[in-house]
Coordinates of C-alpha atoms and ligand atoms in Angstrom, one line a residue:
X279 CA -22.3 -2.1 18.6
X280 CA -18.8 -0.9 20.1
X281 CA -16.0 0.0 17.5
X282 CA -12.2 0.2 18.3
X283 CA -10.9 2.4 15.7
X284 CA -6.9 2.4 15.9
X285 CA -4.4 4.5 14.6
X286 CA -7.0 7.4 13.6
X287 CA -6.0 10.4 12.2
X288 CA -8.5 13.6 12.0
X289 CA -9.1 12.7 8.1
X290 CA -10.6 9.2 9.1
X291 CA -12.4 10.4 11.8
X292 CA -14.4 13.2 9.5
X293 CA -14.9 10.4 6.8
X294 CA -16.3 8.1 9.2
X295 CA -18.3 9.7 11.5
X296 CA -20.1 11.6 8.1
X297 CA -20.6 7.7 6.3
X298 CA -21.2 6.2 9.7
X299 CA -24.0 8.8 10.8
X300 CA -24.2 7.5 14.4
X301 CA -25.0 3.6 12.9
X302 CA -21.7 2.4 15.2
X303 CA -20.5 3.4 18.5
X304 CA -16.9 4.5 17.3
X305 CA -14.5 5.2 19.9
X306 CA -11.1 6.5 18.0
X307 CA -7.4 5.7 19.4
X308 CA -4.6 7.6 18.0
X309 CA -2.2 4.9 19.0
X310 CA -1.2 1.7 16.5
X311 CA -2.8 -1.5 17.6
X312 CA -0.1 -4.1 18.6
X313 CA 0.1 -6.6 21.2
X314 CA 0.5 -3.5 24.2
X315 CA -2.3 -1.9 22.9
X316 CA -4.7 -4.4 22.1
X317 CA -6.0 -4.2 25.5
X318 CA -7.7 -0.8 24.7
X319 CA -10.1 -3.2 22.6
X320 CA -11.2 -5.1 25.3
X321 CA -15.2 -4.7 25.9
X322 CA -15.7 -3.9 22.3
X323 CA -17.1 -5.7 19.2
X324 CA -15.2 -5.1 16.7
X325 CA -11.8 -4.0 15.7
X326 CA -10.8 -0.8 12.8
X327 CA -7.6 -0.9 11.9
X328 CA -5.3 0.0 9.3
X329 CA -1.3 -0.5 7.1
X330 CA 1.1 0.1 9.6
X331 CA -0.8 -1.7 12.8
X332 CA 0.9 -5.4 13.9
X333 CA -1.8 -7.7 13.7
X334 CA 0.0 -11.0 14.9
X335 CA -0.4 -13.9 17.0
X336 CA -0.3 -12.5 20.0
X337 CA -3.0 -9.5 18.7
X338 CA -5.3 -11.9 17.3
X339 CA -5.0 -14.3 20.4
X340 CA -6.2 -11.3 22.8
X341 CA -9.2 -10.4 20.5
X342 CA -10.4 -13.8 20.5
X343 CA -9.8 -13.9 24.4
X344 CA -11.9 -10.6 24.2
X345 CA -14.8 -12.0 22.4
X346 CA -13.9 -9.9 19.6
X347 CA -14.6 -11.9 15.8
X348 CA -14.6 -9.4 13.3
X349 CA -11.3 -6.8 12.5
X350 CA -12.1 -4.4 9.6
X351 CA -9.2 -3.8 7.9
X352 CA -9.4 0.0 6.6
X353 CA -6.9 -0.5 3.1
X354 CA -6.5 -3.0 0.8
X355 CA -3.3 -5.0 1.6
X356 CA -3.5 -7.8 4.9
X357 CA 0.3 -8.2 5.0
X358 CA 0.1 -6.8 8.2
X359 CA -2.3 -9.3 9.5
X360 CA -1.2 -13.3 10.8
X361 CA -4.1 -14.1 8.6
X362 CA -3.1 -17.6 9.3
X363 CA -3.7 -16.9 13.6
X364 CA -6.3 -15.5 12.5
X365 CA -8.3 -18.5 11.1
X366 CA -11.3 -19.8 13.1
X367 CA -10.5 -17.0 15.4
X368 CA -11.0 -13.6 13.7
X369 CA -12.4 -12.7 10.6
X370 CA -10.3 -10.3 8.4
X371 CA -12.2 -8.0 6.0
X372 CA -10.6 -5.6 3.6
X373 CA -11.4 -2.7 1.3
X374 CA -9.6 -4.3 -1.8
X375 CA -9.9 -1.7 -4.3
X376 CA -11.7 1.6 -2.8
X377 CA -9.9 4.0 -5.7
X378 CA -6.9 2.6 -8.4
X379 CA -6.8 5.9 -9.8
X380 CA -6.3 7.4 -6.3
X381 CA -3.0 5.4 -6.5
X382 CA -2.1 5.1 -9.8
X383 CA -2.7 9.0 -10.0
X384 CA -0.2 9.6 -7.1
X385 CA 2.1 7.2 -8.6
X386 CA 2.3 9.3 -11.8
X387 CA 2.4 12.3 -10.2
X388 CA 5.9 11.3 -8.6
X389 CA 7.0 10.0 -12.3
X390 CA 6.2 13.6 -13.6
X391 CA 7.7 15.3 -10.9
X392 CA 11.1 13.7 -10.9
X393 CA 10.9 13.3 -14.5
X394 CA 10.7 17.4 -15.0
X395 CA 12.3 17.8 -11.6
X396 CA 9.2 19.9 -10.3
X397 CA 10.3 19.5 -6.7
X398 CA 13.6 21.1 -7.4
X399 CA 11.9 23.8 -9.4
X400 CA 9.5 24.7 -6.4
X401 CA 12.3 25.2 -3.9
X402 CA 14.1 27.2 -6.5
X403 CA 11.7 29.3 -7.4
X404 CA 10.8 30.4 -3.7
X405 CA 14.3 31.7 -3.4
X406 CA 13.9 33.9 -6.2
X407 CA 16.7 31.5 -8.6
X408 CA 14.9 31.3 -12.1
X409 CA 18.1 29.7 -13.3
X410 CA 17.4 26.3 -15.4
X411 CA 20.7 24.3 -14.7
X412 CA 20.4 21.0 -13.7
X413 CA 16.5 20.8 -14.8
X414 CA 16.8 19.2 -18.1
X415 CA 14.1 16.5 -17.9
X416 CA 12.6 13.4 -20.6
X417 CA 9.8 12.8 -22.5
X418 CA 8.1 9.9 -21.0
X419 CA 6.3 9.6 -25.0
X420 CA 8.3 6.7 -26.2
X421 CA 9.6 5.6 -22.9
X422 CA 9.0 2.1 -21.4
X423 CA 7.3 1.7 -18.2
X424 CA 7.5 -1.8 -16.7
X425 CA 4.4 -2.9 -14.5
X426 CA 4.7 -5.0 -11.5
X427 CA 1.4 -6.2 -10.9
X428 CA -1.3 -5.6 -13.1
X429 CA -4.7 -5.9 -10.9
X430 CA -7.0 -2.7 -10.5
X431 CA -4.3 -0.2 -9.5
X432 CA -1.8 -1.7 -12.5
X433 CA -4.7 -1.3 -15.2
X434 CA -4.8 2.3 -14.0
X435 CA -1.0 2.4 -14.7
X436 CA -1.2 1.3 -17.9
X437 CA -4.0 2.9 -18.9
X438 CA -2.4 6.1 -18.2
X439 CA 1.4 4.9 -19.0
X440 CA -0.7 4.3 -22.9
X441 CA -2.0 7.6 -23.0
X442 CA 1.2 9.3 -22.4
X443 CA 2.1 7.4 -25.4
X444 CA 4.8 5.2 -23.5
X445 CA 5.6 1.4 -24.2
X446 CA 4.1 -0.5 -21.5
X447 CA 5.7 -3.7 -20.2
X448 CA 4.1 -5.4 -17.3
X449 CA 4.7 -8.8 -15.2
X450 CA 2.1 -10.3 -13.6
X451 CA 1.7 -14.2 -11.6
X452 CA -1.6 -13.8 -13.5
X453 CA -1.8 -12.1 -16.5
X454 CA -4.7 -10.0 -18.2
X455 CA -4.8 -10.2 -21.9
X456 CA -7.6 -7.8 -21.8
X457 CA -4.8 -5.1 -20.5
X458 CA -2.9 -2.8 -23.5
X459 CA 0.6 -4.0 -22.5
X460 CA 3.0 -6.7 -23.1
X461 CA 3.7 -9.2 -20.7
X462 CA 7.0 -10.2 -20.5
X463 CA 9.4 -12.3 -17.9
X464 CA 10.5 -10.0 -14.8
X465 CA 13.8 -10.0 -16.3
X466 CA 12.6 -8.8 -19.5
X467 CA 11.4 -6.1 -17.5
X468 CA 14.0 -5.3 -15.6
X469 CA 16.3 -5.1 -19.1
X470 CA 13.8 -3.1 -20.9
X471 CA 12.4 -0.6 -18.7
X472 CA 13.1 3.2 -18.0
X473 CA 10.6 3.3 -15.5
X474 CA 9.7 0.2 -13.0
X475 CA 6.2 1.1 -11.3
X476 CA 5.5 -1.5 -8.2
X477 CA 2.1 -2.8 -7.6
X478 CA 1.8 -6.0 -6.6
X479 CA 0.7 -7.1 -2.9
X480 CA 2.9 -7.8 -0.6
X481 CA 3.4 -11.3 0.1
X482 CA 6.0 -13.9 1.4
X483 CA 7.0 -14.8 -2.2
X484 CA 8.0 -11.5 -3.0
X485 CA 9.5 -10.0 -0.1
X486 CA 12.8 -7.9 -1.6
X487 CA 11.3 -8.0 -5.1
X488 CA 13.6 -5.8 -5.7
X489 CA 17.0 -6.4 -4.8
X490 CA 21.0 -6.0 -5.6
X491 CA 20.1 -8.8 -7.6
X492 CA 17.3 -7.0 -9.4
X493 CA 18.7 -4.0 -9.4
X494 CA 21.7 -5.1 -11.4
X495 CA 19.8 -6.6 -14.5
X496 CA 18.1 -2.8 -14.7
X497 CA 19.0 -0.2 -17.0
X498 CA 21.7 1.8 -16.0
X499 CA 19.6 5.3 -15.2
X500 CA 16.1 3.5 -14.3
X501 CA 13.6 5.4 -12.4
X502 CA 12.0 3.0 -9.8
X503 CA 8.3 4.2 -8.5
X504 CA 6.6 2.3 -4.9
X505 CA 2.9 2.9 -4.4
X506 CA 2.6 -0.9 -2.8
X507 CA 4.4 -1.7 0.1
X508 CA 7.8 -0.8 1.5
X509 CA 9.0 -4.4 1.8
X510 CA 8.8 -5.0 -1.7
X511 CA 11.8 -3.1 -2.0
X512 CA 15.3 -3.9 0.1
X513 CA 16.1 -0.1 0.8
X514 CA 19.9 -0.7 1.5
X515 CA 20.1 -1.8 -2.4
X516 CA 17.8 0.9 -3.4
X517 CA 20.2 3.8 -1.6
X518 CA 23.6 1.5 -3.1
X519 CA 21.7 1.3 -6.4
X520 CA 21.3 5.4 -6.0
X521 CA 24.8 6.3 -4.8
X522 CA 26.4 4.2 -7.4
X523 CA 24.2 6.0 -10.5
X524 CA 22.8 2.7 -11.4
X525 CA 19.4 3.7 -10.5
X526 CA 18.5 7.8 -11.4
X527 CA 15.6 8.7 -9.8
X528 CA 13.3 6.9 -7.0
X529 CA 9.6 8.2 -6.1
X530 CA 8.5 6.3 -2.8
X531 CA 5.2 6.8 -1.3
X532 CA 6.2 3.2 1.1
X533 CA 8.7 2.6 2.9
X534 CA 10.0 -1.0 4.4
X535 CA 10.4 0.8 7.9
X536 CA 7.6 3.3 7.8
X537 CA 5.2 2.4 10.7
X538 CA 7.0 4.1 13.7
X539 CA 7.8 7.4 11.2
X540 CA 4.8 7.7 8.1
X541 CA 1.6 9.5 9.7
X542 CA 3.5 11.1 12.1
X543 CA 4.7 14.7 12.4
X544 CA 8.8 14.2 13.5
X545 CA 9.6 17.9 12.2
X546 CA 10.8 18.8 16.0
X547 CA 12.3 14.9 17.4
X548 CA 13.6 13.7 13.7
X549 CA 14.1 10.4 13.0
X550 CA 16.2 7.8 13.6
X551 CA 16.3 5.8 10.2
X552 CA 19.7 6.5 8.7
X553 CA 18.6 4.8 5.5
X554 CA 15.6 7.0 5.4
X555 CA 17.0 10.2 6.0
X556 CA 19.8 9.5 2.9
X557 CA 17.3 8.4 0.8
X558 CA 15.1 12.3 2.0
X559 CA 18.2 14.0 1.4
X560 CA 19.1 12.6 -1.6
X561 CA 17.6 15.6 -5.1
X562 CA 16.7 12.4 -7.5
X563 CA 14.7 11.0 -4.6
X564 CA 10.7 11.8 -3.5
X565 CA 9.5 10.0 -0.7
X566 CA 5.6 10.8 0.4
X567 CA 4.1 9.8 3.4
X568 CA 1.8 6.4 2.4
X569 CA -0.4 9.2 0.8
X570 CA -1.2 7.6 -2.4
X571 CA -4.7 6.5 -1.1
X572 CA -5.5 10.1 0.1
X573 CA -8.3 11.9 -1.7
X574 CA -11.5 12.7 -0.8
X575 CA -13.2 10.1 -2.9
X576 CA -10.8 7.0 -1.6
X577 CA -11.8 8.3 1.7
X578 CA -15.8 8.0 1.3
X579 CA -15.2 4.8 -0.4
X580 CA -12.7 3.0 2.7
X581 CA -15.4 4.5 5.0
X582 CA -18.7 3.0 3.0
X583 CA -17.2 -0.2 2.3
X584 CA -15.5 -0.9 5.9
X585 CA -19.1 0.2 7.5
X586 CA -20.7 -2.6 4.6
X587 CA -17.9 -5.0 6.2
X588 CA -18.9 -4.5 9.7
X589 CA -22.6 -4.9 9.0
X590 CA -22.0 -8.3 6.8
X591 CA -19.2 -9.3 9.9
X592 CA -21.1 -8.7 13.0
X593 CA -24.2 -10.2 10.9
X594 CA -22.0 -13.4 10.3
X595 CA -23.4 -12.4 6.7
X596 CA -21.5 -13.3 3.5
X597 CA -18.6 -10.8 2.2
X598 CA -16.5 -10.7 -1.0
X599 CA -14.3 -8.8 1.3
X600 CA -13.0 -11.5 3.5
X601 CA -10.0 -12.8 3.3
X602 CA -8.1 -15.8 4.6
X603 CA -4.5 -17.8 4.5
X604 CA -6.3 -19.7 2.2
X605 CA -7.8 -17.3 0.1
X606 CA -4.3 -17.9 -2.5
X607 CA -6.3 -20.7 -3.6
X608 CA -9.4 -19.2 -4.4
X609 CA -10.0 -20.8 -7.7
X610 CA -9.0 -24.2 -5.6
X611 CA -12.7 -25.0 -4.8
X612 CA -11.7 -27.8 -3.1
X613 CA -9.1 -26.0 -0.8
X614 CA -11.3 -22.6 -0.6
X615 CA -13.9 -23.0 1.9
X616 CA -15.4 -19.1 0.5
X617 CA -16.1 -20.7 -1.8
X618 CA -17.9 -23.4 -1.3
X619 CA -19.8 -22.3 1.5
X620 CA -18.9 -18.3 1.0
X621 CA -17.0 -17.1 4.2
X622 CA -13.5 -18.3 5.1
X623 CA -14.5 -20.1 8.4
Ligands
LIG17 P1 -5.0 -6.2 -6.9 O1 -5.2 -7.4 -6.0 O2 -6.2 -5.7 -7.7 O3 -3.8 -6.5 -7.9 C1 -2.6 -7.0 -7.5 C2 -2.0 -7.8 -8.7 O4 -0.6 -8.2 -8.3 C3 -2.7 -9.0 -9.1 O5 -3.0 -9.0 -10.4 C4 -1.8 -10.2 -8.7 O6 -1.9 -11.3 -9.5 C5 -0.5 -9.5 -8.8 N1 0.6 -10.2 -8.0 C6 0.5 -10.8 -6.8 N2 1.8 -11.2 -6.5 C7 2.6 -10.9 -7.5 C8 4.0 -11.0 -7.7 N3 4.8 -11.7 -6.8 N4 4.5 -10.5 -8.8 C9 3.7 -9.9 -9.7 N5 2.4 -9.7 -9.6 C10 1.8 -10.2 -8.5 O7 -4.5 -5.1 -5.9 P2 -4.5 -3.5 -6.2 O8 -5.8 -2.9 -5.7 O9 -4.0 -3.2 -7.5 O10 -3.4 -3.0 -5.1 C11 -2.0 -3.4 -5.2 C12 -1.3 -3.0 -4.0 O11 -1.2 -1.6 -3.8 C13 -2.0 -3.5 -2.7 O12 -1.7 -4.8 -2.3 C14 -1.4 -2.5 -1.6 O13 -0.2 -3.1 -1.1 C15 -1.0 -1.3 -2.5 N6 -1.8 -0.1 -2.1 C16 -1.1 1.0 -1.7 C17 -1.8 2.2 -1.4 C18 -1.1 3.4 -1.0 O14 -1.8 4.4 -0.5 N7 0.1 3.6 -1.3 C19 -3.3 2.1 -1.4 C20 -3.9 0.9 -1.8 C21 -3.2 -0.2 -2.2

């Protein structure tokens, strides 16, 4: 069996081949899959793809054309994905939760670092200025983290956000009483926090989560963290929020923009986002690469479970791990055909 692998970087390729052990016939493009690309597909049997490649109508059309059933999504989030073109047409598996702590890890790692300023510190330090001014930090003992979304990645957050000794505040469409936090309205959360910490799926519902609007019922000073998805955030209020003092420190491993610029090396051609560049150049500001996922463990896991995907897809086999337009209404057994007769379509 013939796998198109898009948008593969030397990391997945080592991960892969290594879990895959000759089992699939991997051929690896560097380039995103979109609707000028999806030709290179053609003559395969399945698709690999990953966050930043446009899985729409036209995409999902061609595969089908193709003969092609079965696209193994290589991360967690579909939002990427027409999953609604996709029905009766393609199936859609994901790796929904390959490594929380991966993320939730990375998450606090940019918390700490802008907390204490470490980034500041490094560059300092390298030109031989040992000076303290401008370093002061906080204690995050004591502080209040609110948590948007509270699914495997949130319990991480909270978990850890508890052993820091922090009050933990968390929203959720769905909460888990199991979780050591208090749930609270979103603008509760917003009021209350020092720290907002994003990780929720993206969806249509809550596209610009965070807004003017939003940001204005925050606490003047409040450090917003994105591990999730780019479009969660609307980065011209985030920068306004920023420039205006309102918000005092942002830690952004997505980016609403990112496909044509994460992933990539631009260190000689720059870029051409103007937001993103102010938001880089900007001390109280981190922005990572999509990186959060990136450890060697996450890696192993996305290759196991995406190999177990292709089996149980090519196999027409059942799968946990696929996912339709109607998969919102998954405890609907009337409207969820998974679950009644356990695969979408
Ligand atoms: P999950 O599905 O376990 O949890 C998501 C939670 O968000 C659920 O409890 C759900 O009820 C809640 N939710 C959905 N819509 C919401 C809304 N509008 N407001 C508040 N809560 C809402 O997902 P998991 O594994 O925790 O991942 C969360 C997100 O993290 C993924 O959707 C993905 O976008 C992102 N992610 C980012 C990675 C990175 O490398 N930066 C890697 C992996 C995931």
């Amino acid at each position: 069996m013939k796998i198109a692998f898009f948008d593969a970087k030397e990391y997945d390729k080592s991960s892969f081949d290594r879990i895959n052990n000759g089992r699939y016939d991997i051929t690896y493009f560097d380039v995103l899959l979109n609707k000028d690309t999806v030709v290179l597909a053609k003559g395969f049997d399945a698709v690999c793809a990953f966050v930043n490649d446009k899985i729409d109508k036209d995409v999902l059309d061609k595969l089908n054309e193709y003969n092609i059933h079965v696209l193994a999504l290589r991360c967690a989030g579909y939002n990427n994905v027409d999953v609604k073109a996709a029905y009766k047409k393609v199936h859609i598996l994901t790796v929904p939760g390959y490594a929380p702590e991966a993320i939730a890890e990375h998450a606090f790692a940019l918390i700490n670092s802008l907390t204490r300023h470490i980034h500041k510190a490094y560059n300092r330090v390298r030109d031989f200025n040992f000076s303290l001014n401008g370093l002061t930090g906080f204690n995050l003992s004591g502080k209040t983290i609110g948590v948007i979304g509270t699914g495997k990645i949130g319990k991480v957050m909270i978990n850890i956000a508890n052993g820091y000794g922090m009050k933990v505040l968390a929203y959720d469409l769905f909460p888990n009483h199991n979780l050591n936090c208090t749930y609270v309205s979103l603008d509760e959360l917003y009021k209350e926090s020092d720290i907002i910490t994003l990780h929720a799926p993206l969806t249509s519902d809550n596209y610009h989560l965070i807004n003017s609007d939003a940001i204005s019922k925050m606490k003047d000073g409040v450090m917003i963290i994105n591990t999730s998805r780019g479009g969660l955030i609307d980065s011209h209020a985030l920068f306004d929020g920023l420039k205006s003092k309102k918000i005092g420190a942002a830690g952004l491993d997505v980016y609403e923009e990112e496909s044509d610029v994460f992933f990539i090396d631009k260190s000689l051609e720059g870029i051409n986002d103007d937001i993103l560049s102010l938001l880089i150049s900007m001390p109280n500001v981190i922005v990572t690469s999509h990186q959060a996922y990136l450890t060697t463990e996450a890696l192993e896991e996305i290759a196991k479970v995406t190999i177990d995907n292709l089996d149980k897809g090519l196999n027409d086999d059942y799968s946990p791990n696929e996912v339709c337009y109607m998969c919102k209404n998954k405890n609907d057994l009337n409207a969820c055909l998974k679950a009644r007769k356990k695969s979408c379509w």
